[in-house]
Tab-separated table of C-alpha atoms in Angstrom:
chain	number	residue	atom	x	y	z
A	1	UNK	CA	18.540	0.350	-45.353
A	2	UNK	CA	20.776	-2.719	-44.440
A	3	UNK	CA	20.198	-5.681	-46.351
A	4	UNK	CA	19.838	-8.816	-44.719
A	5	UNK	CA	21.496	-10.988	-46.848
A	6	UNK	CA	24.398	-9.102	-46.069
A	7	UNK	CA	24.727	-10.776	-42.557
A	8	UNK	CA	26.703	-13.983	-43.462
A	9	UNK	CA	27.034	-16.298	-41.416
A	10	UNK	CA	30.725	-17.099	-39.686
A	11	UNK	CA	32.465	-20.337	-40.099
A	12	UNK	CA	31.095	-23.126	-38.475
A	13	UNK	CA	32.767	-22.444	-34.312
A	14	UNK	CA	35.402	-24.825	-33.216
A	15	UNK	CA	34.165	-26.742	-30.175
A	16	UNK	CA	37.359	-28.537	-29.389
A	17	UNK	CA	38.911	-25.278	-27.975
A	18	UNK	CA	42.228	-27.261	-26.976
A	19	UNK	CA	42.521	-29.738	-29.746
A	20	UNK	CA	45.476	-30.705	-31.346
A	21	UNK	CA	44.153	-29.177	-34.551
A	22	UNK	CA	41.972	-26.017	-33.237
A	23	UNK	CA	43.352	-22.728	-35.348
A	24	UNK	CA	44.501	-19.612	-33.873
A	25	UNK	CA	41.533	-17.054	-33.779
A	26	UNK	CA	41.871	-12.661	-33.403
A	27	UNK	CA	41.942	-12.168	-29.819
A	28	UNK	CA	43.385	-15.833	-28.610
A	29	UNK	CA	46.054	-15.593	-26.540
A	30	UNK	CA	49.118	-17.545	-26.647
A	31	UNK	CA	52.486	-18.475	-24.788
A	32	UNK	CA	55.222	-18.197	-26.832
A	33	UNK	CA	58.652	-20.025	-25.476
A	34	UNK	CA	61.489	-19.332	-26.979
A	35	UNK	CA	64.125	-21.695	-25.113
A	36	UNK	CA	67.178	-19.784	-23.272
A	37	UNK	CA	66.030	-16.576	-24.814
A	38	UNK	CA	63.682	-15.097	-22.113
A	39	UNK	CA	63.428	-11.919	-24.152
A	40	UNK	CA	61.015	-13.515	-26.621
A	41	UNK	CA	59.154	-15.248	-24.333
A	42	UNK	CA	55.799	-14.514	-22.513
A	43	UNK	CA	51.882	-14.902	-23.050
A	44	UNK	CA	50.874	-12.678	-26.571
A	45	UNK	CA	47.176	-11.384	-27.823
A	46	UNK	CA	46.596	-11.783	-31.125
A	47	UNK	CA	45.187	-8.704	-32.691
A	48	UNK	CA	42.186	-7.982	-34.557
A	49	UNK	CA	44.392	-8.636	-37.882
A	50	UNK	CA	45.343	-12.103	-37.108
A	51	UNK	CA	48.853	-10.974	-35.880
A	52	UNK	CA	51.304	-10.921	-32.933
A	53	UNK	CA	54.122	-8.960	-32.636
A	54	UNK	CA	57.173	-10.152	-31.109
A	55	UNK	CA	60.449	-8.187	-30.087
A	56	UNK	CA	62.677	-8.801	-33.185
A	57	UNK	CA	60.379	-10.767	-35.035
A	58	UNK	CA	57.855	-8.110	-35.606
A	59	UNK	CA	54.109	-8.620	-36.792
A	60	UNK	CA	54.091	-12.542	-37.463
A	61	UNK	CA	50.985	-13.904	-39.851
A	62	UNK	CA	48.717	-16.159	-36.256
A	63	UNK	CA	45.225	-16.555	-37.155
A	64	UNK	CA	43.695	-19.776	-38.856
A	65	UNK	CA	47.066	-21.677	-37.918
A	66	UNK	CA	47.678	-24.210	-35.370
A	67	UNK	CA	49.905	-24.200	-32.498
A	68	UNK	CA	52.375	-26.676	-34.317
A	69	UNK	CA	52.267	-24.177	-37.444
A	70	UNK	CA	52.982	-20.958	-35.513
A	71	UNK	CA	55.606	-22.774	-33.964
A	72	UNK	CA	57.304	-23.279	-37.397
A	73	UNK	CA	56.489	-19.942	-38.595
A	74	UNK	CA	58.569	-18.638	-35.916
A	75	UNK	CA	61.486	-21.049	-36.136
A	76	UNK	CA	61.793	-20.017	-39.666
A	77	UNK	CA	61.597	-15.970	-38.963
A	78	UNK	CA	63.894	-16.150	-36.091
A	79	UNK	CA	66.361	-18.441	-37.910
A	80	UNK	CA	66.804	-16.087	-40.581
A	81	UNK	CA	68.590	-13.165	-38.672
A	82	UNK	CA	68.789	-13.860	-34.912
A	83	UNK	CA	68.749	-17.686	-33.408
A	84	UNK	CA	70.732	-20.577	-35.016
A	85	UNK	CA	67.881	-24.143	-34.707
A	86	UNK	CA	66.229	-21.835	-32.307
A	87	UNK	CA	63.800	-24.236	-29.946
A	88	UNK	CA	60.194	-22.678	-30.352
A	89	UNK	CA	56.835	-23.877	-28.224
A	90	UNK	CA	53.332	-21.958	-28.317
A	91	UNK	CA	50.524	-22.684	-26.540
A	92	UNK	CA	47.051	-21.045	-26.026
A	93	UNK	CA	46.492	-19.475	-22.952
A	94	UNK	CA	42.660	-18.341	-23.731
A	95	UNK	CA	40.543	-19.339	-26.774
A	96	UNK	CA	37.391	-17.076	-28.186
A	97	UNK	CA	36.339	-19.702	-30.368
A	98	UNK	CA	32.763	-20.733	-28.540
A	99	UNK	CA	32.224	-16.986	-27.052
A	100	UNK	CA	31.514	-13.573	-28.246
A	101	UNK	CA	33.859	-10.763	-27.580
A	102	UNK	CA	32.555	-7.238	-26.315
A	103	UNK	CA	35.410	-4.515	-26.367
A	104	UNK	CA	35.144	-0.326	-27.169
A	105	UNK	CA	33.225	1.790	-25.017
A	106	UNK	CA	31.424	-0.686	-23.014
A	107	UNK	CA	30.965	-0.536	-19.138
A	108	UNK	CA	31.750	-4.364	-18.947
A	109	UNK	CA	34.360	-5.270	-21.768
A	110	UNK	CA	35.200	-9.009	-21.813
A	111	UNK	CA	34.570	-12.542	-23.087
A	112	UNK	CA	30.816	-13.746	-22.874
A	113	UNK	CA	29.214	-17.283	-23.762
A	114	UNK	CA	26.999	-17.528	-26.554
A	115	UNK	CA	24.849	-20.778	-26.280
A	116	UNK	CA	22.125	-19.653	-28.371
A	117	UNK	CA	20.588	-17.419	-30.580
A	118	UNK	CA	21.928	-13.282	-29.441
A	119	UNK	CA	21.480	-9.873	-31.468
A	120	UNK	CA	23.934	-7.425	-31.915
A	121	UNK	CA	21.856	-5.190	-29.067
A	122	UNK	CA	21.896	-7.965	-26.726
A	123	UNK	CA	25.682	-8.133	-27.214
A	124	UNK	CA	26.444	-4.571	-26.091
A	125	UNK	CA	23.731	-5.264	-23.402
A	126	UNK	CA	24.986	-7.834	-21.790
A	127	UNK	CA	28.721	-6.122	-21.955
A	128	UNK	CA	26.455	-3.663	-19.038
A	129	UNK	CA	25.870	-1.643	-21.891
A	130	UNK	CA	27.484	1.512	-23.861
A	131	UNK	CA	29.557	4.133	-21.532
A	132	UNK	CA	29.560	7.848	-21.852
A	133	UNK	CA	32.762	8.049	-24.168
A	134	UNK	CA	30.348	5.630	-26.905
A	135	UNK	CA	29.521	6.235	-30.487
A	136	UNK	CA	26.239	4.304	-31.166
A	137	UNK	CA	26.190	5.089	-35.104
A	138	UNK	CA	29.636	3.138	-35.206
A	139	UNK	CA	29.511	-0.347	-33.810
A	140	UNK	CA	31.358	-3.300	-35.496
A	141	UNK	CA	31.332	-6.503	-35.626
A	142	UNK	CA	34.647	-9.024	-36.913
A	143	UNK	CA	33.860	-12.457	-38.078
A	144	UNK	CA	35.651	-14.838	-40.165
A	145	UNK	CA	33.844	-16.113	-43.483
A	146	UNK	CA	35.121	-18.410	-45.623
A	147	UNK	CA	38.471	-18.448	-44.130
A	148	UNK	CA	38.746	-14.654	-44.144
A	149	UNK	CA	38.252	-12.100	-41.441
A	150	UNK	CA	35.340	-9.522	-42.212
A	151	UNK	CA	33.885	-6.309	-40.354
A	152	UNK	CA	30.729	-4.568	-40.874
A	153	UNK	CA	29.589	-1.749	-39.235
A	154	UNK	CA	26.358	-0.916	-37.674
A	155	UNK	CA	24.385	2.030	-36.506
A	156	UNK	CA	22.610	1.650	-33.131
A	157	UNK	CA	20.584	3.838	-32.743
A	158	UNK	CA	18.625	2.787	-36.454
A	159	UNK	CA	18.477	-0.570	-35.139
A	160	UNK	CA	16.743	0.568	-31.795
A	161	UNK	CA	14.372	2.873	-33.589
A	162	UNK	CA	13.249	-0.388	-35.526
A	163	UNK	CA	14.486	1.798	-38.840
A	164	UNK	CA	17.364	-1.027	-39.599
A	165	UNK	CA	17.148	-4.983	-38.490
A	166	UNK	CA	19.066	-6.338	-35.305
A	167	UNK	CA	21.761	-8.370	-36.747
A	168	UNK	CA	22.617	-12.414	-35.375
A	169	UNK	CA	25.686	-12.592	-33.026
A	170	UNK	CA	27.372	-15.574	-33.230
A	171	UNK	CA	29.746	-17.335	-31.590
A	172	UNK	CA	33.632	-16.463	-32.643
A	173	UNK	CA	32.341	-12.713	-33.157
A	174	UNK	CA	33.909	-9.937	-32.117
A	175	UNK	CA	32.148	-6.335	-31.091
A	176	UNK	CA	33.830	-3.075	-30.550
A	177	UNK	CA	31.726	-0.289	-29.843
A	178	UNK	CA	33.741	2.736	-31.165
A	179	UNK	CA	34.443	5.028	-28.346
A	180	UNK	CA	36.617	8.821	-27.902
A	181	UNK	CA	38.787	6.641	-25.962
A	182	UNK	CA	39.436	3.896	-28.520
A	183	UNK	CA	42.500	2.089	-28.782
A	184	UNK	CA	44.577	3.767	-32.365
A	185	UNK	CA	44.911	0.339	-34.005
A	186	UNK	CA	41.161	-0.006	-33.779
A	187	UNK	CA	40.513	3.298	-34.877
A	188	UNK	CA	43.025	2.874	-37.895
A	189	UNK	CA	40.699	-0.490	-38.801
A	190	UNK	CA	37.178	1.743	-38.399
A	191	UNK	CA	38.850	4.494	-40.745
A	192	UNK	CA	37.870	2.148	-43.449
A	193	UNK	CA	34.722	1.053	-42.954
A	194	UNK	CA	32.572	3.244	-45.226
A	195	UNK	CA	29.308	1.494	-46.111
A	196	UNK	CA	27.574	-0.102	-43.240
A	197	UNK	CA	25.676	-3.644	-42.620
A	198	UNK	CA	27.634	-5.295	-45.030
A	199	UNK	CA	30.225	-7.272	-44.255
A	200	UNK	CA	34.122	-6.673	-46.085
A	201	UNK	CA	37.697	-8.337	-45.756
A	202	UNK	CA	39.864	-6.365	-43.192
């Protein structure tokens, strides 16, 4: 039986999407300029992990910083090995910050507002539902708590049988219904989720 307690609430949303001080969430994307070096630049997701991953640079550290701190992050990594006072910008392209995010083995995978109060079976409903390559006993949800990104896995097909509570969406969250067809980094993440409804660092 899920316990819950165990469904902590996120950190309070960011409303200023495009504020000087709004912090990089999973999912964001973001236009990266490196000047005279059109090799490294070009619009980037970041990943579930908090990451991008740039030719040369590799994986670079995105979520919870701002633009103006990514920007130094990737001065410093490029400076190291490749650019001499290399001239970095970053921008974000498309914030998740004040929606929900539907992704997996959905019909309708995308970005969807969340103005008020929304269950975790509302979620995949309103994403047009599960499609025929879907897992309902593995369903997860990222949210960042405390500073730290979490997942927790749910189970459907409990919930709609009334045997397990509907867990709160909130805003910021992101749901990926575990599919045959699932992307390998997700399914690397979902290897380690073993005990389900409570939620664990990533």
């Amino acid at each position: 039986m899920y316990n819950p307690e165990g469904f902590v609430a996120p950190d309070a949303p960011l409303i200023e999407a495009l504020a000087s001080d709004y912090r990089i969430a999973p999912l964001d994307k973001l236009a990266v300029n490196v000047f005279q070096v059109e090799r490294l630049s070009g619009e980037y997701q970041v990943d579930l992990t908090g990451r991008i991953v740039m030719p040369l640079v590799g994986a670079v550290d995105a979520v919870n910083l701002t633009t103006d701190e990514l920007q130094e992050r990737l001065k410093q990594r490029l400076s190291v090995d490749y650019l001499k006072n290399p001239d970095v910008t970053v921008g974000v392209v498309a914030a998740t910050g004040s929606n929900i995010t539907v992704e997996g083995a959905v019909r309708r995978p995308g970005l969807y507002p969340n103005f008020g109060t929304m269950t975790l079976i509302q979620a995949v409903a309103v994403s047009g539902g599960m499609d025929p390559t879907a897992n309902p006993k593995r369903v997860f949800v990222f949210r960042q708590v405390d500073g730290r990104r979490m997942i927790a896995g749910f189970d459907l097909t409990t919930i709609r049988n009334g045997q397990e509570p509907d867990p709160e969406i909130y805003r910021g969250d992101i749901i990926i219904v575990q599919g045959s067809k699932s992307k390998e980094t997700w399914q690397q993440v979902f290897q380690g989720v073993q005990t389900f409804g409570i939620f664990r660092p990533i």
